C-alpha cells in the first residue's frame, strides 16, 4: 500500500511522485498535528508552477506601486490614484483585484491619515500637505493574486506622523524575520506587536493579513495580537500577507456606515500600514511582493 502511494502522483499537483515530493512534508505535519499544533490545510500549499504564477502577478503589483510612487503628489485627488492603478494594471495584462471584490467600487484602497484601511478613492479627497496615505494595491494575473501596500508622505509631514510610518514599516520587517518553516504565525504577530508597543503604538486587532494565491483572501487569518508559539504553523509553500495597521492612539476602530468599507481610528489619530506578501520556503522565506 505505502509503496503504491509513494509511487503515485503527489497531491500538490507538481506531477512528481508523492515519495519524492510531499511525503516527508506530510510526515512532519502529522507529527505537529498530533502535538495539537494548528497545521495548514493542503489546499493552501502552493506548488512550483503556482509559485511561478504568483511571482509574475507580484511583478505587476510592484510595478504599479512603483508607478504610483513616481506620480503621487500634493493636490491630487485619490480618484487619480485609482485611475493610475487601473490603467497600469490593465496595460500589463492584469486585473485590479479589489474592483468589484465583494462590492468594492474601485481598483485600489487609498487610506489617508485616520483612515485605517479600505479607504475608497474619491474625486473629493485631495492629498494635502502633511498627509500620510496608504496605497493598497492588489493584482489578479491569470488567476494568480498578489497584494501589497506602501505609505506615502505628502509634503511636510510632522515628525510624529513620520515616526508612525517608519515604525509601521519596521513592524513588517520584524515580522518577516520570523517567517520560516515550522515556526508559528504567533511568532510573527508577537514580533510586530512588541515593536509597535515599544514605540508607544497599538496594532489593530480585528483586521489582519491573509493567505493569498489562487484566491484574493485564503486561510489563514494573520493576526498581530496572538502569542508567540500559537496560531497556524508555517510550512513551505504557504503564501500570506503581513500587513499590520499601527495606530498612534487607540486600537479601537469603527467602520464607515455610509460605504460599509472604510475603517477609521476611533480617536481620529493617524494609522499607518505597510503590506508585503511572503512565501514560506524550505529554508526561510521569499518576499514576493512589497
Ligand atoms: N490588502 C487589503 C486586504 O487584504 C486589500 C483590500 S482590497 C478590498 O484587506 F477590495 F478588499 F478592499
Ligand atoms: Co491584503
PDB file of C-alpha atoms and ligand atoms in Angstrom:
ATOM      1  CA  UNK A   1       0.000   0.000   0.000  1.00  0.00           C
ATOM      2  CA  UNK A   2       2.573   2.508   1.183  1.00  0.00           C
ATOM      3  CA  UNK A   3       4.773   1.757  -1.819  1.00  0.00           C
ATOM      4  CA  UNK A   4       1.919   2.382  -4.235  1.00  0.00           C
ATOM      5  CA  UNK A   5       1.177   5.721  -2.651  1.00  0.00           C
ATOM      6  CA  UNK A   6       4.829   6.717  -2.758  1.00  0.00           C
ATOM      7  CA  UNK A   7       4.917   5.976  -6.478  1.00  0.00           C
ATOM      8  CA  UNK A   8       1.685   7.821  -7.225  1.00  0.00           C
ATOM      9  CA  UNK A   9       1.321  11.491  -8.077  1.00  0.00           C
ATOM     10  CA  UNK A  10       1.740  13.979  -5.254  1.00  0.00           C
ATOM     11  CA  UNK A  11      -1.392  15.784  -4.056  1.00  0.00           C
ATOM     12  CA  UNK A  12       0.206  19.190  -4.685  1.00  0.00           C
ATOM     13  CA  UNK A  13      -0.145  18.863  -8.438  1.00  0.00           C
ATOM     14  CA  UNK A  14       3.595  19.016  -9.112  1.00  0.00           C
ATOM     15  CA  UNK A  15       3.423  15.910 -11.282  1.00  0.00           C
ATOM     16  CA  UNK A  16       6.191  14.364  -9.182  1.00  0.00           C
ATOM     17  CA  UNK A  17       5.790  11.164  -7.202  1.00  0.00           C
ATOM     18  CA  UNK A  18       4.462  11.561  -3.704  1.00  0.00           C
ATOM     19  CA  UNK A  19       7.597   9.924  -2.314  1.00  0.00           C
ATOM     20  CA  UNK A  20       9.865  12.491  -3.961  1.00  0.00           C
ATOM     21  CA  UNK A  21       7.570  15.435  -3.237  1.00  0.00           C
ATOM     22  CA  UNK A  22       5.368  15.993  -0.148  1.00  0.00           C
ATOM     23  CA  UNK A  23       5.735  12.675   1.687  1.00  0.00           C
ATOM     24  CA  UNK A  24       8.295  13.989   4.142  1.00  0.00           C
ATOM     25  CA  UNK A  25       6.245  17.197   4.480  1.00  0.00           C
ATOM     26  CA  UNK A  26       3.156  15.175   5.435  1.00  0.00           C
ATOM     27  CA  UNK A  27       5.124  13.202   7.996  1.00  0.00           C
ATOM     28  CA  UNK A  28       6.158  16.441   9.695  1.00  0.00           C
ATOM     29  CA  UNK A  29       2.651  17.915   9.513  1.00  0.00           C
ATOM     30  CA  UNK A  30       1.226  14.769  11.072  1.00  0.00           C
ATOM     31  CA  UNK A  31       3.774  14.917  13.873  1.00  0.00           C
ATOM     32  CA  UNK A  32       2.843  18.528  14.682  1.00  0.00           C
ATOM     33  CA  UNK A  33      -0.880  17.820  14.372  1.00  0.00           C
ATOM     34  CA  UNK A  34      -0.600  15.063  16.966  1.00  0.00           C
ATOM     35  CA  UNK A  35       1.005  17.589  19.296  1.00  0.00           C
ATOM     36  CA  UNK A  36      -2.074  19.805  18.861  1.00  0.00           C
ATOM     37  CA  UNK A  37      -0.459  22.444  16.669  1.00  0.00           C
ATOM     38  CA  UNK A  38      -2.720  24.162  14.168  1.00  0.00           C
ATOM     39  CA  UNK A  39      -1.407  22.884  10.828  1.00  0.00           C
ATOM     40  CA  UNK A  40      -2.016  24.375   7.363  1.00  0.00           C
ATOM     41  CA  UNK A  41      -4.541  22.582   5.153  1.00  0.00           C
ATOM     42  CA  UNK A  42      -3.183  21.053   1.931  1.00  0.00           C
ATOM     43  CA  UNK A  43      -5.207  23.343  -0.302  1.00  0.00           C
ATOM     44  CA  UNK A  44      -3.145  26.401   0.638  1.00  0.00           C
ATOM     45  CA  UNK A  45       0.215  24.776  -0.110  1.00  0.00           C
ATOM     46  CA  UNK A  46       1.473  26.041  -3.472  1.00  0.00           C
ATOM     47  CA  UNK A  47       3.487  24.021  -5.972  1.00  0.00           C
ATOM     48  CA  UNK A  48       6.306  25.407  -8.157  1.00  0.00           C
ATOM     49  CA  UNK A  49       4.036  26.244 -11.079  1.00  0.00           C
ATOM     50  CA  UNK A  50       1.694  28.202  -8.824  1.00  0.00           C
ATOM     51  CA  UNK A  51       4.608  29.980  -7.163  1.00  0.00           C
ATOM     52  CA  UNK A  52       5.881  30.992 -10.611  1.00  0.00           C
ATOM     53  CA  UNK A  53       2.439  32.451 -11.368  1.00  0.00           C
ATOM     54  CA  UNK A  54       2.429  34.364  -8.094  1.00  0.00           C
ATOM     55  CA  UNK A  55       5.864  35.789  -8.881  1.00  0.00           C
ATOM     56  CA  UNK A  56       4.566  37.088 -12.237  1.00  0.00           C
ATOM     57  CA  UNK A  57       1.492  38.625 -10.625  1.00  0.00           C
ATOM     58  CA  UNK A  58       3.679  40.195  -7.931  1.00  0.00           C
ATOM     59  CA  UNK A  59       5.942  41.783 -10.544  1.00  0.00           C
ATOM     60  CA  UNK A  60       2.945  43.637 -11.928  1.00  0.00           C
ATOM     61  CA  UNK A  61       1.784  44.686  -8.479  1.00  0.00           C
ATOM     62  CA  UNK A  62       5.243  46.039  -7.642  1.00  0.00           C
ATOM     63  CA  UNK A  63       5.448  47.899 -10.967  1.00  0.00           C
ATOM     64  CA  UNK A  64       2.048  49.502 -10.346  1.00  0.00           C
ATOM     65  CA  UNK A  65       3.091  50.671  -6.891  1.00  0.00           C
ATOM     66  CA  UNK A  66       6.386  51.961  -8.320  1.00  0.00           C
ATOM     67  CA  UNK A  67       4.362  53.946 -10.855  1.00  0.00           C
ATOM     68  CA  UNK A  68       2.169  55.370  -8.102  1.00  0.00           C
ATOM     69  CA  UNK A  69       5.212  56.332  -6.046  1.00  0.00           C
ATOM     70  CA  UNK A  70       6.601  58.282  -9.010  1.00  0.00           C
ATOM     71  CA  UNK A  71       3.379  60.161  -9.690  1.00  0.00           C
ATOM     72  CA  UNK A  72       1.659  60.683  -6.347  1.00  0.00           C
ATOM     73  CA  UNK A  73       1.697  64.336  -5.299  1.00  0.00           C
ATOM     74  CA  UNK A  74       0.063  67.007  -3.194  1.00  0.00           C
ATOM     75  CA  UNK A  75      -3.267  68.285  -4.558  1.00  0.00           C
ATOM     76  CA  UNK A  76      -4.064  65.034  -6.346  1.00  0.00           C
ATOM     77  CA  UNK A  77      -7.493  63.500  -5.749  1.00  0.00           C
ATOM     78  CA  UNK A  78      -7.316  59.892  -4.559  1.00  0.00           C
ATOM     79  CA  UNK A  79      -9.507  59.049  -7.554  1.00  0.00           C
ATOM     80  CA  UNK A  80      -6.489  59.863  -9.736  1.00  0.00           C
ATOM     81  CA  UNK A  81      -4.508  57.163  -7.928  1.00  0.00           C
ATOM     82  CA  UNK A  82      -7.340  54.774  -8.716  1.00  0.00           C
ATOM     83  CA  UNK A  83      -7.110  55.697 -12.397  1.00  0.00           C
ATOM     84  CA  UNK A  84      -3.338  55.133 -12.436  1.00  0.00           C
ATOM     85  CA  UNK A  85      -3.688  51.725 -10.792  1.00  0.00           C
ATOM     86  CA  UNK A  86      -6.465  50.655 -13.142  1.00  0.00           C
ATOM     87  CA  UNK A  87      -4.623  51.726 -16.277  1.00  0.00           C
ATOM     88  CA  UNK A  88      -1.185  50.461 -15.304  1.00  0.00           C
ATOM     89  CA  UNK A  89      -2.505  47.084 -14.144  1.00  0.00           C
ATOM     90  CA  UNK A  90      -4.512  46.637 -17.343  1.00  0.00           C
ATOM     91  CA  UNK A  91      -1.571  47.682 -19.511  1.00  0.00           C
ATOM     92  CA  UNK A  92       0.472  44.845 -18.009  1.00  0.00           C
ATOM     93  CA  UNK A  93      -2.268  42.291 -18.586  1.00  0.00           C
ATOM     94  CA  UNK A  94      -3.582  42.179 -15.026  1.00  0.00           C
ATOM     95  CA  UNK A  95      -6.916  42.922 -13.388  1.00  0.00           C
ATOM     96  CA  UNK A  96      -7.075  45.082 -10.256  1.00  0.00           C
ATOM     97  CA  UNK A  97      -8.248  42.564  -7.648  1.00  0.00           C
ATOM     98  CA  UNK A  98     -10.233  44.999  -5.458  1.00  0.00           C
ATOM     99  CA  UNK A  99     -12.503  46.118  -8.333  1.00  0.00           C
ATOM    100  CA  UNK A 100     -15.956  44.652  -7.635  1.00  0.00           C
ATOM    101  CA  UNK A 101     -14.471  42.416  -4.931  1.00  0.00           C
ATOM    102  CA  UNK A 102     -17.430  41.846  -2.611  1.00  0.00           C
ATOM    103  CA  UNK A 103     -18.857  45.067  -3.957  1.00  0.00           C
ATOM    104  CA  UNK A 104     -15.736  47.214  -3.528  1.00  0.00           C
ATOM    105  CA  UNK A 105     -16.250  50.003  -6.102  1.00  0.00           C
ATOM    106  CA  UNK A 106     -12.652  50.909  -7.022  1.00  0.00           C
ATOM    107  CA  UNK A 107      -9.351  49.366  -8.169  1.00  0.00           C
ATOM    108  CA  UNK A 108      -7.254  50.247  -5.132  1.00  0.00           C
ATOM    109  CA  UNK A 109      -7.602  51.261  -1.484  1.00  0.00           C
ATOM    110  CA  UNK A 110      -6.332  54.722  -0.535  1.00  0.00           C
ATOM    111  CA  UNK A 111      -6.398  55.342   3.212  1.00  0.00           C
ATOM    112  CA  UNK A 112      -5.475  58.820   4.429  1.00  0.00           C
ATOM    113  CA  UNK A 113      -4.387  59.752   7.989  1.00  0.00           C
ATOM    114  CA  UNK A 114      -7.006  58.380  10.447  1.00  0.00           C
ATOM    115  CA  UNK A 115      -8.373  56.005   7.828  1.00  0.00           C
ATOM    116  CA  UNK A 116      -7.004  52.634   8.934  1.00  0.00           C
ATOM    117  CA  UNK A 117      -7.667  50.720   5.710  1.00  0.00           C
ATOM    118  CA  UNK A 118     -10.091  50.170   2.820  1.00  0.00           C
ATOM    119  CA  UNK A 119     -10.309  53.873   2.002  1.00  0.00           C
ATOM    120  CA  UNK A 120     -12.265  54.329  -1.240  1.00  0.00           C
ATOM    121  CA  UNK A 121     -10.649  56.598  -3.845  1.00  0.00           C
ATOM    122  CA  UNK A 122     -12.737  59.712  -4.455  1.00  0.00           C
ATOM    123  CA  UNK A 123     -12.844  62.860  -6.573  1.00  0.00           C
ATOM    124  CA  UNK A 124     -13.483  64.738  -3.352  1.00  0.00           C
ATOM    125  CA  UNK A 125     -10.484  63.569  -1.335  1.00  0.00           C
ATOM    126  CA  UNK A 126      -7.376  65.590  -2.191  1.00  0.00           C
ATOM    127  CA  UNK A 127      -3.940  64.806  -0.858  1.00  0.00           C
ATOM    128  CA  UNK A 128      -2.825  67.699   1.281  1.00  0.00           C
ATOM    129  CA  UNK A 129       0.448  68.901   2.694  1.00  0.00           C
ATOM    130  CA  UNK A 130       1.179  66.846   5.833  1.00  0.00           C
ATOM    131  CA  UNK A 131      -0.997  63.866   4.907  1.00  0.00           C
ATOM    132  CA  UNK A 132       0.128  60.270   5.190  1.00  0.00           C
ATOM    133  CA  UNK A 133      -1.580  57.893   2.780  1.00  0.00           C
ATOM    134  CA  UNK A 134      -1.570  54.143   2.298  1.00  0.00           C
ATOM    135  CA  UNK A 135      -1.981  52.842  -1.243  1.00  0.00           C
ATOM    136  CA  UNK A 136      -3.030  49.186  -1.120  1.00  0.00           C
ATOM    137  CA  UNK A 137      -2.672  47.518  -4.465  1.00  0.00           C
ATOM    138  CA  UNK A 138      -3.728  44.001  -5.484  1.00  0.00           C
ATOM    139  CA  UNK A 139      -3.485  42.232  -8.818  1.00  0.00           C
ATOM    140  CA  UNK A 140      -5.131  39.231 -10.409  1.00  0.00           C
ATOM    141  CA  UNK A 141      -2.907  37.938 -13.206  1.00  0.00           C
ATOM    142  CA  UNK A 142      -4.076  34.741 -14.904  1.00  0.00           C
ATOM    143  CA  UNK A 143      -5.861  33.759 -11.709  1.00  0.00           C
ATOM    144  CA  UNK A 144      -2.839  34.388  -9.509  1.00  0.00           C
ATOM    145  CA  UNK A 145      -3.257  37.062  -6.851  1.00  0.00           C
ATOM    146  CA  UNK A 146      -0.756  39.481  -5.401  1.00  0.00           C
ATOM    147  CA  UNK A 147      -1.262  42.117  -2.720  1.00  0.00           C
ATOM    148  CA  UNK A 148       0.990  44.760  -1.168  1.00  0.00           C
ATOM    149  CA  UNK A 149       0.782  48.301   0.101  1.00  0.00           C
ATOM    150  CA  UNK A 150       3.029  51.245   0.832  1.00  0.00           C
ATOM    151  CA  UNK A 151       2.778  54.511   2.733  1.00  0.00           C
ATOM    152  CA  UNK A 152       3.446  57.885   1.149  1.00  0.00           C
ATOM    153  CA  UNK A 153       4.198  61.124   2.952  1.00  0.00           C
ATOM    154  CA  UNK A 154       2.749  64.193   1.226  1.00  0.00           C
ATOM    155  CA  UNK A 155       4.750  67.410   1.547  1.00  0.00           C
ATOM    156  CA  UNK A 156       5.888  68.412   5.009  1.00  0.00           C
ATOM    157  CA  UNK A 157       4.695  65.657   7.285  1.00  0.00           C
ATOM    158  CA  UNK A 158       5.060  66.350  11.018  1.00  0.00           C
ATOM    159  CA  UNK A 159       7.685  64.322  12.855  1.00  0.00           C
ATOM    160  CA  UNK A 160       5.171  62.308  14.924  1.00  0.00           C
ATOM    161  CA  UNK A 161       3.410  61.036  11.811  1.00  0.00           C
ATOM    162  CA  UNK A 162       6.717  60.282  10.087  1.00  0.00           C
ATOM    163  CA  UNK A 163       7.767  58.204  13.060  1.00  0.00           C
ATOM    164  CA  UNK A 164       4.482  56.277  12.894  1.00  0.00           C
ATOM    165  CA  UNK A 165       5.039  55.499   9.206  1.00  0.00           C
ATOM    166  CA  UNK A 166       8.621  54.406   9.882  1.00  0.00           C
ATOM    167  CA  UNK A 167       7.636  52.200  12.818  1.00  0.00           C
ATOM    168  CA  UNK A 168       4.837  50.531  10.840  1.00  0.00           C
ATOM    169  CA  UNK A 169       7.415  49.581   8.181  1.00  0.00           C
ATOM    170  CA  UNK A 170       9.811  48.264  10.817  1.00  0.00           C
ATOM    171  CA  UNK A 171       6.954  46.167  12.244  1.00  0.00           C
ATOM    172  CA  UNK A 172       6.624  44.385   8.894  1.00  0.00           C
ATOM    173  CA  UNK A 173      10.393  43.819   8.797  1.00  0.00           C
ATOM    174  CA  UNK A 174      10.419  42.417  12.348  1.00  0.00           C
ATOM    175  CA  UNK A 175       7.525  40.117  11.483  1.00  0.00           C
ATOM    176  CA  UNK A 176       9.231  38.966   8.297  1.00  0.00           C
ATOM    177  CA  UNK A 177      12.320  37.879  10.246  1.00  0.00           C
ATOM    178  CA  UNK A 178      10.099  35.301  11.967  1.00  0.00           C
ATOM    179  CA  UNK A 179       8.812  33.752   8.745  1.00  0.00           C
ATOM    180  CA  UNK A 180      10.374  30.316   8.437  1.00  0.00           C
ATOM    181  CA  UNK A 181       9.100  26.763   8.107  1.00  0.00           C
ATOM    182  CA  UNK A 182       7.813  25.105  11.268  1.00  0.00           C
ATOM    183  CA  UNK A 183       7.558  28.370  13.177  1.00  0.00           C
ATOM    184  CA  UNK A 184       4.169  29.752  14.195  1.00  0.00           C
ATOM    185  CA  UNK A 185       2.211  32.728  12.934  1.00  0.00           C
ATOM    186  CA  UNK A 186       2.154  33.829  16.566  1.00  0.00           C
ATOM    187  CA  UNK A 187       5.931  34.387  16.371  1.00  0.00           C
ATOM    188  CA  UNK A 188       5.311  36.851  13.536  1.00  0.00           C
ATOM    189  CA  UNK A 189       2.488  38.515  15.457  1.00  0.00           C
ATOM    190  CA  UNK A 190       4.499  38.818  18.633  1.00  0.00           C
ATOM    191  CA  UNK A 191       7.464  40.471  16.904  1.00  0.00           C
ATOM    192  CA  UNK A 192       5.152  43.018  15.298  1.00  0.00           C
ATOM    193  CA  UNK A 193       3.087  43.727  18.392  1.00  0.00           C
ATOM    194  CA  UNK A 194       6.162  44.118  20.612  1.00  0.00           C
ATOM    195  CA  UNK A 195       7.800  46.587  18.242  1.00  0.00           C
ATOM    196  CA  UNK A 196       4.623  48.674  17.936  1.00  0.00           C
ATOM    197  CA  UNK A 197       4.154  48.739  21.707  1.00  0.00           C
ATOM    198  CA  UNK A 198       7.804  49.563  22.370  1.00  0.00           C
ATOM    199  CA  UNK A 199       7.223  52.686  20.280  1.00  0.00           C
ATOM    200  CA  UNK A 200       4.046  53.627  22.131  1.00  0.00           C
ATOM    201  CA  UNK A 201       1.669  52.481  19.402  1.00  0.00           C
ATOM    202  CA  UNK A 202      -1.094  49.906  19.127  1.00  0.00           C
ATOM    203  CA  UNK A 203      -1.788  47.368  16.399  1.00  0.00           C
ATOM    204  CA  UNK A 204      -5.327  46.894  15.148  1.00  0.00           C
ATOM    205  CA  UNK A 205      -6.775  43.607  16.424  1.00  0.00           C
ATOM    206  CA  UNK A 206      -9.779  42.936  14.209  1.00  0.00           C
ATOM    207  CA  UNK A 207      -8.288  43.378  10.755  1.00  0.00           C
ATOM    208  CA  UNK A 208      -5.228  41.446   9.634  1.00  0.00           C
ATOM    209  CA  UNK A 209      -3.332  39.691   6.897  1.00  0.00           C
ATOM    210  CA  UNK A 210      -4.417  36.634   4.995  1.00  0.00           C
ATOM    211  CA  UNK A 211      -3.407  33.684   2.944  1.00  0.00           C
ATOM    212  CA  UNK A 212      -3.348  34.518  -0.768  1.00  0.00           C
ATOM    213  CA  UNK A 213      -2.730  32.757  -4.052  1.00  0.00           C
ATOM    214  CA  UNK A 214      -5.484  31.268  -6.136  1.00  0.00           C
ATOM    215  CA  UNK A 215      -7.958  33.492  -4.303  1.00  0.00           C
ATOM    216  CA  UNK A 216      -7.540  37.055  -3.059  1.00  0.00           C
ATOM    217  CA  UNK A 217      -8.161  36.022   0.533  1.00  0.00           C
ATOM    218  CA  UNK A 218      -7.408  32.493   1.679  1.00  0.00           C
ATOM    219  CA  UNK A 219      -6.943  30.899   5.058  1.00  0.00           C
ATOM    220  CA  UNK A 220      -5.229  31.677   7.469  1.00  0.00           C
ATOM    221  CA  UNK A 221      -6.195  34.982   9.029  1.00  0.00           C
ATOM    222  CA  UNK A 222      -2.902  36.634  10.011  1.00  0.00           C
ATOM    223  CA  UNK A 223      -3.342  38.291  13.397  1.00  0.00           C
ATOM    224  CA  UNK A 224      -0.817  40.624  15.038  1.00  0.00           C
ATOM    225  CA  UNK A 225      -2.031  40.133  18.572  1.00  0.00           C
ATOM    226  CA  UNK A 226      -1.758  36.381  19.134  1.00  0.00           C
ATOM    227  CA  UNK A 227       1.004  34.953  21.331  1.00  0.00           C
ATOM    228  CA  UNK A 228       4.372  33.535  20.304  1.00  0.00           C
ATOM    229  CA  UNK A 229       4.183  29.801  19.661  1.00  0.00           C
ATOM    230  CA  UNK A 230       0.456  29.922  18.871  1.00  0.00           C
ATOM    231  CA  UNK A 231      -1.521  30.189  15.661  1.00  0.00           C
ATOM    232  CA  UNK A 232      -1.025  28.243  12.474  1.00  0.00           C
ATOM    233  CA  UNK A 233       2.273  26.534  11.814  1.00  0.00           C
ATOM    234  CA  UNK A 234       4.173  27.935   8.831  1.00  0.00           C
ATOM    235  CA  UNK A 235       5.093  25.347   6.209  1.00  0.00           C
ATOM    236  CA  UNK A 236       6.957  25.520   2.870  1.00  0.00           C
ATOM    237  CA  UNK A 237       4.605  26.520   0.055  1.00  0.00           C
ATOM    238  CA  UNK A 238       2.395  28.725   2.227  1.00  0.00           C
ATOM    239  CA  UNK A 239       1.860  32.267   0.958  1.00  0.00           C
ATOM    240  CA  UNK A 240       0.349  35.039   3.075  1.00  0.00           C
ATOM    241  CA  UNK A 241       0.413  38.774   3.661  1.00  0.00           C
ATOM    242  CA  UNK A 242       1.851  40.689   6.578  1.00  0.00           C
ATOM    243  CA  UNK A 243       0.002  43.998   6.821  1.00  0.00           C
ATOM    244  CA  UNK A 244      -0.205  45.367  10.343  1.00  0.00           C
ATOM    245  CA  UNK A 245      -2.161  48.563  10.912  1.00  0.00           C
ATOM    246  CA  UNK A 246      -0.313  50.597  13.522  1.00  0.00           C
ATOM    247  CA  UNK A 247      -2.247  53.295  15.373  1.00  0.00           C
ATOM    248  CA  UNK A 248      -0.779  56.327  17.095  1.00  0.00           C
ATOM    249  CA  UNK A 249      -3.522  56.227  19.726  1.00  0.00           C
ATOM    250  CA  UNK A 250      -6.271  53.756  20.498  1.00  0.00           C
ATOM    251  CA  UNK A 251      -6.610  50.416  18.757  1.00  0.00           C
ATOM    252  CA  UNK A 252     -10.379  50.961  18.723  1.00  0.00           C
ATOM    253  CA  UNK A 253     -11.749  51.309  15.221  1.00  0.00           C
ATOM    254  CA  UNK A 254     -15.092  51.794  13.518  1.00  0.00           C
ATOM    255  CA  UNK A 255     -16.423  51.196  10.043  1.00  0.00           C
ATOM    256  CA  UNK A 256     -17.923  53.905   7.837  1.00  0.00           C
ATOM    257  CA  UNK A 257     -21.672  53.309   7.841  1.00  0.00           C
ATOM    258  CA  UNK A 258     -22.120  55.055   4.520  1.00  0.00           C
ATOM    259  CA  UNK A 259     -19.955  52.701   2.474  1.00  0.00           C
ATOM    260  CA  UNK A 260     -19.508  49.720   4.818  1.00  0.00           C
ATOM    261  CA  UNK A 261     -15.835  49.510   3.870  1.00  0.00           C
ATOM    262  CA  UNK A 262     -13.625  52.248   5.203  1.00  0.00           C
ATOM    263  CA  UNK A 263     -12.222  51.722   8.664  1.00  0.00           C
ATOM    264  CA  UNK A 264     -11.264  54.654  10.895  1.00  0.00           C
ATOM    265  CA  UNK A 265      -9.470  55.032  14.209  1.00  0.00           C
ATOM    266  CA  UNK A 266     -11.992  55.744  16.953  1.00  0.00           C
ATOM    267  CA  UNK A 267      -9.975  58.654  18.359  1.00  0.00           C
ATOM    268  CA  UNK A 268      -9.217  60.247  14.996  1.00  0.00           C
ATOM    269  CA  UNK A 269      -5.458  59.836  15.440  1.00  0.00           C
ATOM    270  CA  UNK A 270      -3.472  58.599  12.433  1.00  0.00           C
ATOM    271  CA  UNK A 271      -2.846  54.988  11.454  1.00  0.00           C
ATOM    272  CA  UNK A 272      -0.123  53.590   9.190  1.00  0.00           C
ATOM    273  CA  UNK A 273       0.186  50.306   7.307  1.00  0.00           C
ATOM    274  CA  UNK A 274       2.656  48.589   5.009  1.00  0.00           C
ATOM    275  CA  UNK A 275       1.895  45.249   3.420  1.00  0.00           C
ATOM    276  CA  UNK A 276       4.089  42.551   1.964  1.00  0.00           C
ATOM    277  CA  UNK A 277       3.264  39.145   0.521  1.00  0.00           C
ATOM    278  CA  UNK A 278       5.603  36.350   1.520  1.00  0.00           C
ATOM    279  CA  UNK A 279       6.260  32.729   0.570  1.00  0.00           C
ATOM    280  CA  UNK A 280       7.477  30.247   3.171  1.00  0.00           C
ATOM    281  CA  UNK A 281      10.375  28.291   1.632  1.00  0.00           C
ATOM    282  CA  UNK A 282      12.283  25.185   2.747  1.00  0.00           C
ATOM    283  CA  UNK A 283      14.945  27.348   4.354  1.00  0.00           C
ATOM    284  CA  UNK A 284      13.144  30.552   5.316  1.00  0.00           C
ATOM    285  CA  UNK A 285      11.102  32.886   3.169  1.00  0.00           C
ATOM    286  CA  UNK A 286      10.909  34.774  -0.108  1.00  0.00           C
ATOM    287  CA  UNK A 287       9.209  38.161  -0.338  1.00  0.00           C
ATOM    288  CA  UNK A 288       7.017  38.005  -3.426  1.00  0.00           C
ATOM    289  CA  UNK A 289       5.512  41.439  -3.293  1.00  0.00           C
ATOM    290  CA  UNK A 290       6.258  44.659  -1.382  1.00  0.00           C
TER     291      UNK A 290
HETATM  292  N1  LIG B   1      -4.784  44.314   1.362  1.00  0.00           N
HETATM  293  C1  LIG B   1      -6.162  44.595   1.568  1.00  0.00           C
HETATM  294  C2  LIG B   1      -6.794  43.447   2.298  1.00  0.00           C
HETATM  295  O1  LIG B   1      -6.355  42.352   2.142  1.00  0.00           O
HETATM  296  C3  LIG B   1      -6.837  44.844   0.255  1.00  0.00           C
HETATM  297  C4  LIG B   1      -8.292  45.034   0.375  1.00  0.00           C
HETATM  298  S1  LIG B   1      -8.978  45.334  -1.137  1.00  0.00           S
HETATM  299  C5  LIG B   1     -10.641  45.299  -0.879  1.00  0.00           C
HETATM  300  O2  LIG B   1      -7.724  43.626   3.054  1.00  0.00           O
HETATM  301  F1  LIG B   1     -11.195  45.256  -2.022  1.00  0.00           F
HETATM  302  F2  LIG B   1     -10.979  44.254  -0.148  1.00  0.00           F
HETATM  303  F3  LIG B   1     -10.968  46.371  -0.219  1.00  0.00           F
HETATM  304 CO1  LIG B   2      -4.131  42.226   1.946  1.00  0.00          CO
END
